[in-house]
Coordinates of C-alpha atoms in Angstrom, one line a residue:
M1 CA -270.8 126.2 2.2
P2 CA -272.8 126.5 -1.1
P3 CA -271.6 124.6 -4.1
N4 CA -269.3 126.4 -6.6
E5 CA -267.0 125.4 -9.3
E6 CA -264.0 125.3 -6.9
A7 CA -265.7 123.0 -4.5
G8 CA -266.4 119.3 -4.9
S9 CA -267.9 118.7 -1.5
V10 CA -269.9 120.3 1.3
E11 CA -269.7 119.8 5.0
V12 CA -272.9 118.5 6.6
E13 CA -273.8 117.4 10.2
A14 CA -274.3 113.8 11.0
R15 CA -274.6 111.5 14.0
S16 CA -273.1 108.0 14.5
F17 CA -275.7 105.3 14.3
S18 CA -275.4 102.0 16.2
Y19 CA -277.4 98.9 15.1
H20 CA -277.9 98.1 18.8
A21 CA -278.7 101.6 20.2
G22 CA -279.6 103.8 17.3
V23 CA -278.3 107.4 17.1
V24 CA -275.4 107.8 19.6
G25 CA -272.7 110.3 20.5
P26 CA -272.3 114.0 19.7
P27 CA -272.8 115.6 16.2
L28 CA -270.0 115.3 13.8
T29 CA -269.2 116.8 10.4
R30 CA -268.8 114.8 7.2
A31 CA -267.7 115.9 3.7
I32 CA -270.3 115.0 1.1
A33 CA -269.7 115.0 -2.6
I34 CA -271.6 117.5 -4.6
E35 CA -274.0 116.2 -7.2
A36 CA -275.6 119.0 -9.2
P37 CA -277.4 119.3 -12.6
V38 CA -275.1 120.6 -15.3
Q39 CA -277.0 121.7 -18.5
I40 CA -275.0 121.7 -21.7
V41 CA -276.3 124.2 -24.3
I42 CA -275.2 124.3 -27.9
A43 CA -276.4 127.1 -30.3
A44 CA -278.7 128.4 -27.5
S45 CA -280.5 125.0 -27.5
P46 CA -280.3 122.6 -24.6
F47 CA -278.4 119.4 -25.5
A48 CA -278.0 117.5 -22.3
V49 CA -278.4 117.8 -18.5
M50 CA -275.8 115.7 -16.7
M51 CA -275.6 115.1 -13.0
A52 CA -272.0 116.0 -12.1
T53 CA -269.6 117.4 -9.5
P54 CA -269.2 121.1 -10.4
C55 CA -265.5 121.3 -10.6
D56 CA -263.2 121.2 -13.7
L57 CA -266.3 122.0 -15.8
E58 CA -264.4 123.5 -18.7
D59 CA -262.4 120.3 -19.0
F60 CA -265.7 118.4 -18.8
A61 CA -267.2 120.5 -21.6
Y62 CA -264.3 119.8 -24.0
G63 CA -264.1 116.1 -23.1
F64 CA -267.9 115.7 -23.5
A65 CA -267.9 117.5 -26.8
L66 CA -265.2 115.2 -28.1
S67 CA -266.5 111.9 -26.7
E68 CA -270.1 112.6 -27.8
G69 CA -269.0 113.5 -31.4
I70 CA -270.0 117.2 -31.1
A71 CA -266.5 118.2 -32.0
G72 CA -263.6 116.3 -33.6
R73 CA -260.8 118.9 -33.3
I74 CA -260.0 121.5 -30.7
E75 CA -260.5 124.1 -33.4
D76 CA -264.2 123.1 -33.7
I77 CA -264.9 124.8 -30.4
R78 CA -264.9 128.6 -30.5
G79 CA -265.4 128.9 -26.8
V80 CA -267.0 127.6 -23.6
E81 CA -268.9 129.7 -21.0
I82 CA -269.8 128.4 -17.6
E83 CA -272.3 130.1 -15.3
R84 CA -274.5 129.3 -12.3
A85 CA -278.0 128.4 -13.0
E86 CA -281.0 127.7 -10.8
D87 CA -280.1 124.7 -8.7
G88 CA -277.1 123.9 -10.8
W89 CA -274.8 125.0 -13.6
R90 CA -275.0 125.9 -17.3
I91 CA -272.3 125.3 -19.9
A92 CA -272.6 127.0 -23.3
I93 CA -270.4 125.5 -26.0
A94 CA -269.9 127.6 -29.1
L95 CA -269.0 125.7 -32.3
T96 CA -267.5 126.9 -35.5
G97 CA -270.0 127.4 -38.4
E98 CA -269.3 124.1 -40.2
K99 CA -269.4 122.1 -37.1
L100 CA -272.5 123.9 -35.9
Q101 CA -274.3 123.0 -39.1
A102 CA -273.3 119.4 -38.7
H103 CA -274.4 119.4 -35.1
L104 CA -277.8 120.9 -35.9
S105 CA -278.4 118.2 -38.6
R106 CA -278.0 115.5 -35.9
K107 CA -279.5 117.4 -33.1
R108 CA -280.6 115.2 -30.2
A109 CA -281.5 115.7 -26.6
M110 CA -279.9 113.7 -23.8
S111 CA -281.4 113.4 -20.3
G112 CA -278.8 113.5 -17.6
R113 CA -277.6 110.6 -15.5
T114 CA -274.8 109.6 -13.2
G115 CA -275.8 106.0 -14.0
C116 CA -275.9 104.2 -17.3
G117 CA -277.8 104.4 -20.5
L118 CA -278.0 105.5 -24.1
C119 CA -279.9 108.7 -24.2
G120 CA -281.1 110.6 -27.2
I121 CA -280.2 108.1 -30.0
E122 CA -282.6 106.2 -32.2
D123 CA -280.6 103.1 -33.1
I124 CA -277.6 101.2 -32.1
S125 CA -275.5 102.5 -35.0
Q126 CA -275.5 106.0 -33.3
M127 CA -273.6 104.7 -30.3
P128 CA -270.4 106.8 -29.8
S129 CA -267.3 105.2 -31.4
P130 CA -263.9 106.2 -32.9
R131 CA -263.8 107.0 -36.5
R132 CA -261.4 104.1 -37.2
M133 CA -259.9 101.2 -35.4
L134 CA -256.9 102.3 -33.3
V135 CA -253.4 101.5 -34.5
S136 CA -251.5 99.6 -31.8
S137 CA -248.7 101.6 -30.1
A138 CA -245.9 100.0 -28.3
P139 CA -247.3 97.8 -25.4
I140 CA -247.4 99.2 -21.9
E141 CA -245.0 97.5 -19.5
P142 CA -246.8 95.6 -16.7
A143 CA -244.6 97.4 -14.1
A144 CA -246.0 100.7 -15.4
I145 CA -249.5 99.6 -14.7
G146 CA -248.5 98.5 -11.2
A147 CA -246.9 101.9 -10.6
A148 CA -250.0 103.8 -11.7
I149 CA -252.2 101.6 -9.4
A150 CA -249.9 102.3 -6.5
E151 CA -250.1 106.0 -7.0
L152 CA -253.8 106.3 -7.8
E153 CA -255.3 106.7 -4.4
R154 CA -253.0 109.6 -3.5
R155 CA -254.3 111.4 -6.6
Q156 CA -257.9 111.3 -5.5
P157 CA -258.3 114.0 -2.8
L158 CA -262.0 114.4 -3.2
N159 CA -262.6 110.7 -2.9
E160 CA -260.4 110.7 0.2
L161 CA -262.7 113.3 1.7
T162 CA -266.0 111.8 0.6
R163 CA -265.6 108.2 -0.4
A164 CA -268.3 108.8 -3.0
V165 CA -266.7 109.8 -6.3
H166 CA -265.1 108.1 -9.3
G167 CA -261.6 108.9 -10.7
A168 CA -260.0 108.8 -14.1
A169 CA -256.2 109.2 -14.4
W170 CA -253.9 109.7 -17.4
C171 CA -250.6 108.0 -17.0
A172 CA -247.3 108.3 -18.8
R173 CA -245.9 105.1 -20.4
D174 CA -243.8 104.6 -17.3
G175 CA -246.9 104.6 -15.0
Q176 CA -246.5 108.1 -13.6
I177 CA -249.9 109.8 -13.2
M178 CA -249.8 113.0 -15.2
L179 CA -253.3 114.2 -14.3
A180 CA -256.5 112.9 -12.6
R181 CA -260.0 114.1 -12.5
E182 CA -262.9 113.2 -10.1
D183 CA -266.7 113.2 -10.3
V184 CA -269.8 111.5 -8.9
G185 CA -270.4 110.3 -12.5
R186 CA -267.8 107.8 -13.9
H187 CA -268.5 109.0 -17.4
N188 CA -267.9 112.6 -16.3
A189 CA -264.7 111.9 -14.6
L190 CA -263.3 110.4 -17.8
D191 CA -264.7 113.2 -19.9
K192 CA -262.9 115.7 -17.6
A193 CA -259.6 113.9 -18.0
I194 CA -260.0 113.7 -21.8
G195 CA -260.9 117.4 -21.9
A196 CA -257.9 118.4 -19.9
L197 CA -255.6 116.3 -22.1
W198 CA -257.2 117.6 -25.3
R199 CA -256.9 121.2 -24.3
A200 CA -253.2 120.7 -23.4
G201 CA -252.5 119.0 -26.7
V202 CA -251.4 115.7 -25.1
S203 CA -250.9 112.8 -27.6
A204 CA -252.9 109.7 -26.9
E205 CA -249.8 107.6 -27.9
N206 CA -248.0 108.9 -24.8
G207 CA -249.8 107.0 -22.1
F208 CA -252.9 105.1 -20.9
F209 CA -256.0 105.7 -18.8
V210 CA -256.8 104.2 -15.4
I211 CA -260.4 104.4 -14.1
T212 CA -261.7 103.5 -10.7
S213 CA -265.2 102.6 -11.8
R214 CA -266.8 99.6 -13.5
C215 CA -265.6 99.3 -17.0
S216 CA -268.7 99.7 -19.2
F217 CA -268.8 100.1 -22.9
E218 CA -269.1 103.9 -22.7
M219 CA -265.8 104.1 -20.9
V220 CA -264.1 102.0 -23.6
A221 CA -265.6 104.1 -26.3
K222 CA -264.6 107.4 -24.7
A223 CA -261.0 106.2 -24.3
A224 CA -260.9 105.0 -27.9
I225 CA -262.4 108.2 -29.3
F226 CA -259.5 110.1 -27.5
G227 CA -257.1 107.6 -29.1
A228 CA -255.9 105.7 -26.0
S229 CA -255.1 102.1 -26.9
T230 CA -254.9 100.9 -23.3
L231 CA -257.5 101.2 -20.6
V232 CA -257.0 99.9 -17.1
S233 CA -260.0 99.5 -14.7
L234 CA -260.0 98.8 -11.0
S235 CA -263.3 97.0 -11.5
A236 CA -264.6 94.4 -13.9
P237 CA -265.7 94.9 -17.5
T238 CA -269.1 94.3 -18.9
S239 CA -269.6 92.0 -21.9
L240 CA -270.3 94.9 -24.2
A241 CA -267.1 96.7 -23.0
L242 CA -265.2 93.6 -24.1
D243 CA -266.9 93.6 -27.5
R244 CA -266.2 97.3 -27.9
A245 CA -262.5 96.9 -26.8
R246 CA -262.0 94.2 -29.5
D247 CA -263.8 96.3 -32.1
F248 CA -261.9 99.5 -31.4
G249 CA -258.5 97.9 -30.8
V250 CA -258.2 98.8 -27.1
A251 CA -256.1 96.6 -24.8
L252 CA -258.3 96.2 -21.7
I253 CA -256.8 95.5 -18.2
A254 CA -259.4 95.1 -15.5
V255 CA -259.8 94.1 -11.8
A256 CA -256.5 95.8 -11.3
R257 CA -255.1 95.4 -7.8
A258 CA -251.8 96.2 -6.1
D259 CA -250.0 93.0 -7.3
K260 CA -252.0 91.8 -10.3
A261 CA -254.8 92.3 -12.8
L262 CA -256.8 90.5 -15.5
S263 CA -255.8 91.1 -19.2
F264 CA -258.7 90.8 -21.7
G265 CA -256.6 92.1 -24.6
T266 CA -258.0 92.7 -28.0
A267 CA -258.7 90.6 -31.1
R268 CA -255.2 91.4 -32.4
D269 CA -253.1 91.1 -29.2
G270 CA -252.8 87.4 -28.6
A271 CA -251.8 85.9 -25.3
N272 CA -250.2 89.1 -23.8
G273 CA -253.4 91.2 -24.3
G274 CA -251.6 94.3 -25.5
L275 CA -249.0 94.2 -22.6
A276 CA -245.3 93.9 -22.9
A277 CA -244.2 90.4 -22.1

């Protein structure tokens, strides 16, 4: 089956491989996550090529535009067009006149990745960040985080098929998962979730994010730019992620398991790290 925007995986043939006997048994089929180049074009000029799973691409476009500082309000985007391109996909983002001029004045090119890196910036001051430190909302109850973790695997159908993609989920304050997005790229999964929330007009004060990937500084920055003051990660944070969380006012909960997690808090949260006691 060829990749399309509705599909996140393809079926391929494989054979079992034994370390004692080599290839054994009859052929079998396995679902493989799609990774394809997705070019983002603004004002007819290429801006970025990201390696992504080509589903929920409109959500991705809006989330990427917000988290990369291309747009600050939903009204800044006049429209998004998605089309197949050679060996991948093309997303054209149309900006309003004022925002377009601002974008052209800071025009930069980003090379795509599913991994890590800062592409297309000239100094550290250009790293994506929220406009201001977040104002703390009411702390998230620990039981709510446990409820979200317990539900998370059931909300990742593509990962259940492929065991190869990252997930990002938006959870209500009681821990119920309201939406989840998946992608081969951890940044992309979070951008998709942010874009879906932004398009739906969901307030960042009404919940928190859970991510399945390593908690790098970009993930903290994206959550903060959306306005989420709590970020939960199944994996561990990096040192810069902790610095960014303190700078931005994000309560960071990491190494989250079924029964416990680690709270790294923020500079303002004290012993409870932004969680209800």
